[in-house]
Short mmCIF file of C-alpha atoms in Angstrom, two decimals:
data_model
loop_
_atom_site.label_atom_id
_atom_site.label_comp_id
_atom_site.label_asym_id
_atom_site.label_seq_id
_atom_site.Cartn_x
_atom_site.Cartn_y
_atom_site.Cartn_z
CA MET A 1023 -27.37 26.42 3.75
CA SER A 1024 -23.97 25.48 4.84
CA LEU A 1025 -25.60 23.03 7.29
CA ASN A 1026 -27.33 20.87 4.81
CA PRO A 1027 -27.29 17.25 5.68
CA GLY A 1028 -27.18 16.19 1.99
CA SER A 1029 -29.28 16.78 -1.10
CA ASN A 1030 -31.90 14.23 -0.46
CA LYS A 1031 -32.79 15.51 2.88
CA MET A 1032 -32.64 19.10 1.65
CA TYR A 1033 -35.11 18.10 -1.27
CA ASN A 1034 -37.47 16.71 1.23
CA ASP A 1035 -37.36 19.69 3.41
CA LEU A 1036 -37.71 22.32 0.58
CA ARG A 1037 -40.38 20.88 -1.51
CA GLN A 1038 -42.86 21.23 1.34
CA MET A 1039 -42.53 24.88 0.62
CA TYR A 1040 -41.10 25.22 -2.85
CA TRP A 1041 -41.29 23.63 -6.11
CA TRP A 1042 -40.03 24.19 -9.69
CA SER A 1043 -39.25 22.06 -12.67
CA GLY A 1044 -35.95 20.37 -12.08
CA ILE A 1045 -35.92 21.12 -8.28
CA LYS A 1046 -34.36 17.75 -7.29
CA CYS A 1047 -31.33 18.05 -10.04
CA ASP A 1048 -30.93 21.66 -8.93
CA ILE A 1049 -30.47 20.88 -5.26
CA SER A 1050 -28.20 17.98 -5.94
CA GLU A 1051 -25.93 20.37 -8.38
CA PHE A 1052 -26.13 23.06 -5.65
CA GLU A 1053 -24.80 20.43 -3.07
CA SER A 1054 -22.24 19.27 -5.18
CA ARG A 1055 -20.62 22.55 -5.77
CA SER A 1056 -20.83 23.82 -2.30
CA LEU A 1057 -17.41 24.72 -1.15
CA ILE A 1058 -17.80 23.84 2.37
CA CYS A 1059 -19.63 20.52 1.53
CA GLN A 1060 -16.59 19.73 -0.83
CA GLN A 1061 -14.21 20.02 2.19
CA VAL A 1062 -16.01 18.43 4.94
CA LYS A 1063 -18.54 15.73 3.43
CA VAL A 1064 -17.31 12.21 3.42
CA GLU A 1065 -17.38 10.17 0.18
CA HIS A 1066 -19.81 7.17 0.14
CA GLN A 1067 -18.42 5.62 -2.77
CA VAL A 1068 -15.97 2.76 -3.76
CA PRO A 1069 -12.39 3.86 -3.82
CA SER A 1070 -10.98 5.52 -6.78
CA GLY A 1071 -8.27 4.01 -9.05
CA LEU A 1072 -8.04 0.53 -10.42
CA LEU A 1073 -5.55 -1.91 -8.96
CA GLN A 1074 -2.18 -1.44 -10.76
CA PRO A 1075 -0.50 -4.91 -10.54
CA VAL A 1076 3.41 -4.68 -9.51
CA MET A 1077 5.41 -5.72 -12.62
CA ILE A 1078 6.62 -9.51 -12.21
CA PRO A 1079 10.50 -9.87 -12.44
CA GLU A 1080 12.34 -11.49 -14.78
CA TRP A 1081 14.76 -13.20 -12.59
CA LYS A 1082 15.43 -13.99 -9.11
CA TRP A 1083 16.56 -11.15 -6.67
CA VAL A 1084 16.38 -8.64 -9.37
CA LYS A 1085 13.66 -6.70 -7.37
CA VAL A 1086 12.77 -7.20 -3.64
CA THR A 1087 10.42 -5.79 -1.19
CA MET A 1088 11.47 -4.46 2.34
CA ASP A 1089 9.83 -3.65 5.63
CA PHE A 1090 10.64 -3.80 9.26
CA VAL A 1091 9.29 -5.57 12.26
CA SER A 1092 10.12 -3.68 15.36
CA TRP A 1093 9.04 -3.71 19.04
CA LEU A 1094 10.19 -7.16 19.46
CA PRO A 1095 11.12 -8.45 22.86
CA LEU A 1096 14.79 -7.33 23.59
CA SER A 1097 17.07 -10.00 22.83
CA LEU A 1098 20.36 -11.09 24.68
CA LYS A 1099 22.24 -9.15 22.01
CA LYS A 1100 20.17 -5.98 22.82
CA LYS A 1101 18.14 -6.25 19.78
CA ASP A 1102 14.35 -5.42 19.29
CA ALA A 1103 13.98 -5.27 15.51
CA ASN A 1104 14.37 -6.99 12.15
CA TRP A 1105 14.85 -6.10 8.70
CA VAL A 1106 12.71 -8.11 6.35
CA THR A 1107 13.77 -8.32 2.55
CA VAL A 1108 11.63 -10.61 0.32
CA ASP A 1109 12.59 -11.63 -3.46
CA ARG A 1110 9.35 -10.59 -5.48
CA LEU A 1111 9.77 -13.63 -7.92
CA THR A 1112 10.73 -16.50 -5.72
CA LYS A 1113 9.29 -15.09 -2.43
CA SER A 1114 12.52 -16.27 -0.61
CA ALA A 1115 13.04 -14.04 2.64
CA HIS A 1116 16.20 -12.78 4.43
CA PHE A 1117 15.66 -11.62 7.81
CA ILE A 1118 18.99 -9.95 7.91
CA THR A 1119 20.53 -7.86 5.03
CA GLU A 1120 23.62 -5.90 4.01
CA ALA A 1121 24.02 -2.76 2.01
CA LEU A 1122 24.11 -3.81 -1.53
CA GLY A 1123 23.63 -0.48 -3.50
CA THR A 1124 20.04 -1.21 -3.89
CA ARG A 1125 17.66 1.66 -5.40
CA LEU A 1126 14.60 2.55 -3.72
CA HIS A 1127 11.10 2.85 -5.43
CA PHE A 1128 8.52 4.45 -2.76
CA SER A 1129 4.88 3.95 -2.74
CA THR A 1130 3.03 7.29 -2.76
CA ALA A 1131 2.73 9.69 0.07
CA PHE A 1132 0.20 8.62 2.86
CA HIS A 1133 -1.02 5.80 0.50
CA PRO A 1134 1.53 2.78 1.19
CA GLN A 1135 0.03 0.29 -0.87
CA THR A 1136 1.88 -2.05 -3.18
CA ASP A 1137 1.28 -5.71 -3.30
CA GLY A 1138 1.34 -6.20 0.74
CA GLN A 1139 4.17 -8.75 0.40
CA PRO A 1140 6.31 -7.63 3.08
CA GLU A 1141 3.52 -7.11 5.51
CA ARG A 1142 2.40 -10.69 4.90
CA VAL A 1143 5.77 -12.04 5.58
CA ILE A 1144 6.13 -10.06 8.69
CA GLN A 1145 2.87 -11.43 9.89
CA ILE A 1146 4.22 -15.01 9.33
CA LEU A 1147 7.49 -14.21 10.87
CA GLU A 1148 5.92 -12.82 14.18
CA ASP A 1149 3.74 -15.99 14.43
CA MET A 1150 6.85 -18.19 13.98
CA PHE A 1151 8.79 -16.11 16.56
CA ARG A 1152 5.84 -16.65 19.01
CA CYS A 1153 5.93 -20.38 18.38
CA CYS A 1154 9.68 -20.77 18.82
CA VAL A 1155 9.69 -18.64 22.30
CA LEU A 1156 6.74 -20.79 23.78
CA GLU A 1157 8.06 -24.24 22.40
CA PHE A 1158 11.76 -23.84 23.08
CA GLU A 1159 11.64 -21.24 25.99
CA GLY A 1160 14.21 -18.90 24.42
CA ASN A 1161 14.42 -15.67 22.76
CA TRP A 1162 13.56 -14.98 19.38
CA GLU A 1163 16.88 -13.98 17.89
CA LYS A 1164 18.38 -17.65 18.79
CA TYR A 1165 15.90 -19.18 16.39
CA LEU A 1166 16.13 -16.54 13.54
CA SER A 1167 18.14 -18.96 11.30
CA LEU A 1168 15.60 -21.89 11.91
CA VAL A 1169 12.74 -19.66 11.16
CA LYS A 1170 14.36 -18.36 7.90
CA PHE A 1171 14.91 -21.86 6.85
CA ALA A 1172 11.19 -22.97 7.70
CA TYR A 1173 9.75 -20.27 5.62
CA ASN A 1174 12.00 -20.63 2.67
CA ASN A 1175 11.32 -24.33 2.62
CA SER A 1176 7.50 -24.03 2.88
CA PHE A 1177 4.92 -24.08 -0.08
CA GLN A 1178 3.80 -20.76 -1.40
CA SER A 1179 0.51 -20.56 -2.83
CA SER A 1180 1.41 -17.65 -5.34
CA ILE A 1181 4.25 -19.51 -6.96
CA LYS A 1182 2.89 -23.18 -6.31
CA MET A 1183 6.08 -24.51 -4.66
CA ALA A 1184 8.89 -23.64 -2.10
CA PRO A 1185 11.19 -20.58 -2.40
CA TYR A 1186 14.20 -22.97 -1.98
CA GLU A 1187 12.78 -25.11 -5.00
CA VAL A 1188 12.83 -22.11 -7.23
CA LEU A 1189 16.62 -21.03 -5.93
CA TYR A 1190 18.19 -24.20 -5.83
CA GLY A 1191 16.25 -26.64 -8.14
CA HIS A 1192 14.63 -28.65 -5.16
CA LYS A 1193 13.70 -28.25 -1.69
CA CYS A 1194 16.13 -28.55 1.14
CA ARG A 1195 16.53 -31.93 2.81
CA THR A 1196 14.88 -32.02 6.20
CA PRO A 1197 15.38 -34.68 9.07
CA LEU A 1198 12.40 -36.67 7.37
CA TYR A 1199 14.43 -37.11 4.44
CA TRP A 1200 17.66 -38.42 6.10
CA THR A 1201 16.65 -42.28 5.63
CA GLU A 1202 16.27 -41.73 1.92
CA LEU A 1203 19.66 -40.18 1.24
CA SER A 1204 22.23 -42.47 -0.20
CA LYS A 1205 24.93 -41.41 -2.56
CA LYS A 1206 25.68 -38.04 -3.37
CA LYS A 1207 24.64 -36.46 -6.79
CA VAL A 1208 26.57 -33.83 -8.61
CA HIS A 1209 24.35 -31.33 -10.01
CA GLY A 1210 25.48 -29.26 -13.37
CA VAL A 1211 23.88 -28.14 -16.29
CA ASP A 1212 20.69 -30.07 -15.39
CA LEU A 1213 20.32 -28.00 -12.41
CA ILE A 1214 20.66 -24.67 -14.40
CA CYS A 1215 17.80 -25.96 -16.81
CA GLU A 1216 15.76 -27.08 -14.18
CA THR A 1217 15.99 -23.64 -12.53
CA GLU A 1218 15.31 -21.65 -15.79
CA GLU A 1219 12.15 -23.94 -16.45
CA LYS A 1220 10.88 -23.45 -12.70
CA VAL A 1221 11.26 -19.54 -13.30
CA LYS A 1222 9.12 -19.50 -16.34
CA VAL A 1223 6.46 -21.72 -14.38
CA ILE A 1224 6.53 -19.45 -11.43
CA ARG A 1225 6.11 -16.27 -13.49
CA ASP A 1226 2.97 -17.93 -15.15
CA ASN A 1227 1.64 -18.61 -11.57
CA LEU A 1228 2.42 -15.07 -10.38
CA LYS A 1229 0.67 -13.67 -13.56
CA ALA A 1230 -2.52 -15.94 -12.85
CA ALA A 1231 -2.48 -14.71 -9.08
CA SER A 1232 -2.10 -11.10 -10.11
CA ASP A 1233 -5.05 -11.51 -12.60
CA ARG A 1234 -7.07 -13.08 -10.11
CA GLN A 1235 -6.42 -10.13 -7.43
CA LYS A 1236 -7.35 -7.72 -10.28
CA SER A 1237 -10.67 -9.20 -11.18
CA TYR A 1238 -11.53 -9.08 -7.27
CA ALA A 1239 -10.31 -5.38 -6.87
CA TYR A 1240 -12.23 -4.02 -9.88
CA LEU A 1241 -15.56 -4.91 -8.46
CA LYS A 1242 -14.94 -2.56 -5.70
CA ARG A 1243 -13.11 0.30 -7.45
CA LYS A 1244 -13.88 2.96 -10.06
CA GLU A 1245 -11.65 4.59 -12.59
CA ILE A 1246 -11.07 8.05 -12.52
CA GLU A 1247 -8.44 10.48 -14.28
CA PHE A 1248 -7.46 14.05 -13.67
CA GLN A 1249 -5.54 16.32 -16.30
CA VAL A 1250 -2.69 18.30 -15.71
CA GLY A 1251 -4.10 21.86 -14.63
CA ASP A 1252 -6.94 20.63 -12.77
CA ARG A 1253 -7.53 21.72 -9.15
CA VAL A 1254 -8.29 19.12 -6.60
CA PHE A 1255 -8.82 19.00 -2.74
CA LEU A 1256 -6.24 16.91 -0.82
CA LYS A 1257 -7.57 14.32 1.71
CA VAL A 1258 -6.15 14.92 5.12
CA SER A 1259 -7.36 12.10 7.54
CA PRO A 1260 -4.28 9.93 7.41
CA TRP A 1261 -2.00 13.17 8.35
CA LYS A 1262 -3.83 13.89 11.62
CA LYS A 1263 -0.97 12.61 13.79
CA VAL A 1264 1.66 14.75 12.00
CA ILE A 1265 0.06 17.92 10.81
CA ARG A 1266 -2.76 20.04 12.31
CA PHE A 1267 -5.03 22.11 9.88
CA GLY A 1268 -6.66 24.85 11.84
CA HIS A 1269 -9.42 23.09 13.66
CA LYS A 1270 -8.08 20.31 15.88
CA ARG A 1271 -9.14 16.62 16.16
CA LYS A 1272 -12.77 15.69 15.10
CA LEU A 1273 -13.46 19.07 13.65
CA SER A 1274 -10.80 19.34 11.28
CA PRO A 1275 -11.66 19.43 7.60
CA ARG A 1276 -11.43 16.10 5.72
CA PHE A 1277 -10.03 17.83 2.61
CA ILE A 1278 -7.85 20.92 2.24
CA GLY A 1279 -6.82 22.88 -0.77
CA LEU A 1280 -7.09 23.94 -3.50
CA PHE A 1281 -3.95 22.57 -5.37
CA GLU A 1282 -3.03 22.33 -8.96
CA ILE A 1283 -1.94 19.13 -10.71
CA THR A 1284 1.33 19.77 -12.38
CA GLU A 1285 2.26 16.36 -13.42
CA ARG A 1286 0.81 12.88 -14.00
CA ILE A 1287 3.25 10.09 -12.53
CA GLY A 1288 2.07 6.69 -13.73
CA PRO A 1289 -1.79 5.58 -14.16
CA VAL A 1290 -2.92 6.65 -10.51
CA ALA A 1291 -0.50 9.07 -9.16
CA TYR A 1292 -0.17 12.86 -9.48
CA ARG A 1293 2.20 15.58 -8.50
CA LEU A 1294 0.54 18.70 -6.94
CA ALA A 1295 1.68 22.14 -6.53
CA LEU A 1296 1.71 22.42 -2.63
CA SER A 1297 1.84 25.52 -0.66
CA SER A 1298 5.13 26.64 1.22
CA GLU A 1299 3.51 25.45 4.35
CA LEU A 1300 3.67 21.86 3.02
CA GLU A 1301 6.96 21.99 1.14
CA LYS A 1302 8.16 19.30 3.46
CA ILE A 1303 5.73 16.66 2.47
CA TYR A 1304 6.41 14.49 -0.59
CA ASN A 1305 4.21 15.92 -3.39
CA VAL A 1306 3.09 12.81 -5.25
CA PHE A 1307 -0.20 11.39 -4.19
CA HIS A 1308 -2.52 8.59 -5.31
CA LEU A 1309 -5.63 9.53 -6.63
CA PHE A 1310 -7.37 7.96 -3.63
CA MET A 1311 -6.19 11.16 -1.67
CA LEU A 1312 -7.74 13.55 -4.17
CA ARG A 1313 -11.23 15.05 -4.59
CA ARG A 1314 -12.01 16.84 -7.93
CA TYR A 1315 -13.10 20.39 -7.23
CA ARG A 1316 -16.28 21.79 -8.66
CA SER A 1317 -15.97 25.26 -9.35
CA ASP A 1318 -18.56 28.09 -8.95
CA PRO A 1319 -18.46 31.72 -9.08
CA SER A 1320 -19.27 32.31 -5.41
CA HIS A 1321 -16.55 30.58 -4.19
CA VAL A 1322 -13.99 32.65 -2.11
CA ILE A 1323 -10.95 30.35 -0.99
CA SER A 1324 -9.14 31.70 1.78
CA PRO A 1325 -5.90 30.40 2.98
CA MET A 1326 -5.81 28.07 5.78
CA ASP A 1327 -3.18 27.89 8.64
CA VAL A 1328 -1.17 24.70 8.85
CA GLU A 1329 0.94 23.76 11.56
CA ILE A 1330 3.74 21.17 11.10
CA GLN A 1331 5.48 19.45 14.07
CA PRO A 1332 9.36 20.10 14.18
CA ASP A 1333 10.40 16.49 14.27
CA MET A 1334 8.69 15.72 10.99
CA THR A 1335 10.76 14.34 8.27
#
């Protein structure tokens, strides 16, 4: 019975020889409580957990997102990576940063999903580097300042204006505007007022964009909750490159456990009581990584061998 191909197929096989009242429901219940099935069967369901939009900052450069773009061609100064920092409010980006005493807020283990902002900026950055290298026949580092200016002076759909327009009250002048320049203007209190008004506008625009993303995401997600003390299985497919669980490669189980939930961290994250073999793993997981355990008196759960690579951090 451990090799059953699913409740529907099992029902069609058994009904040729057996029948009783409620046979289909009993077979479905048996299959859902099978310990082996809970560990190895894939879930053909929409992802668990509703979208949790990131809070909109109150002011410029209060909250930033960071990521790295690496494996770039080696520059003349022997550099092959870039650290990308993006302001969450204005979408203004810096491609070289300094240590400023920031506090880090990580995404959950093996579920690195926030709002995708740095990944999107990195994609744009790489495309702009490719254009510079092809157009000017030089290395990417030489045009880093030009790329930064072009990005920050371009229209952003989520805030409905350019990042420089929010930071400085207007877009920076490019050579296209040189013929329009006349006497210099002194900006004072008016600039501050304009900036404050623009911050209010972009916060409203970001709220509208966030609501639109939620409406799309809710169509393909389901809401689920666990309680402290519940026991769950843990999805292991994202870990296969760093951890081996007994059987290797394709025959390794999709879920391991059982683990007890010790704390709820926010709407969609939970802290688990991991075994000593997994003590190096960050023990907070998105509920997408969890499968509810369906108990049965016949279950005998034996410990599973876990091998962790020594260079894992």
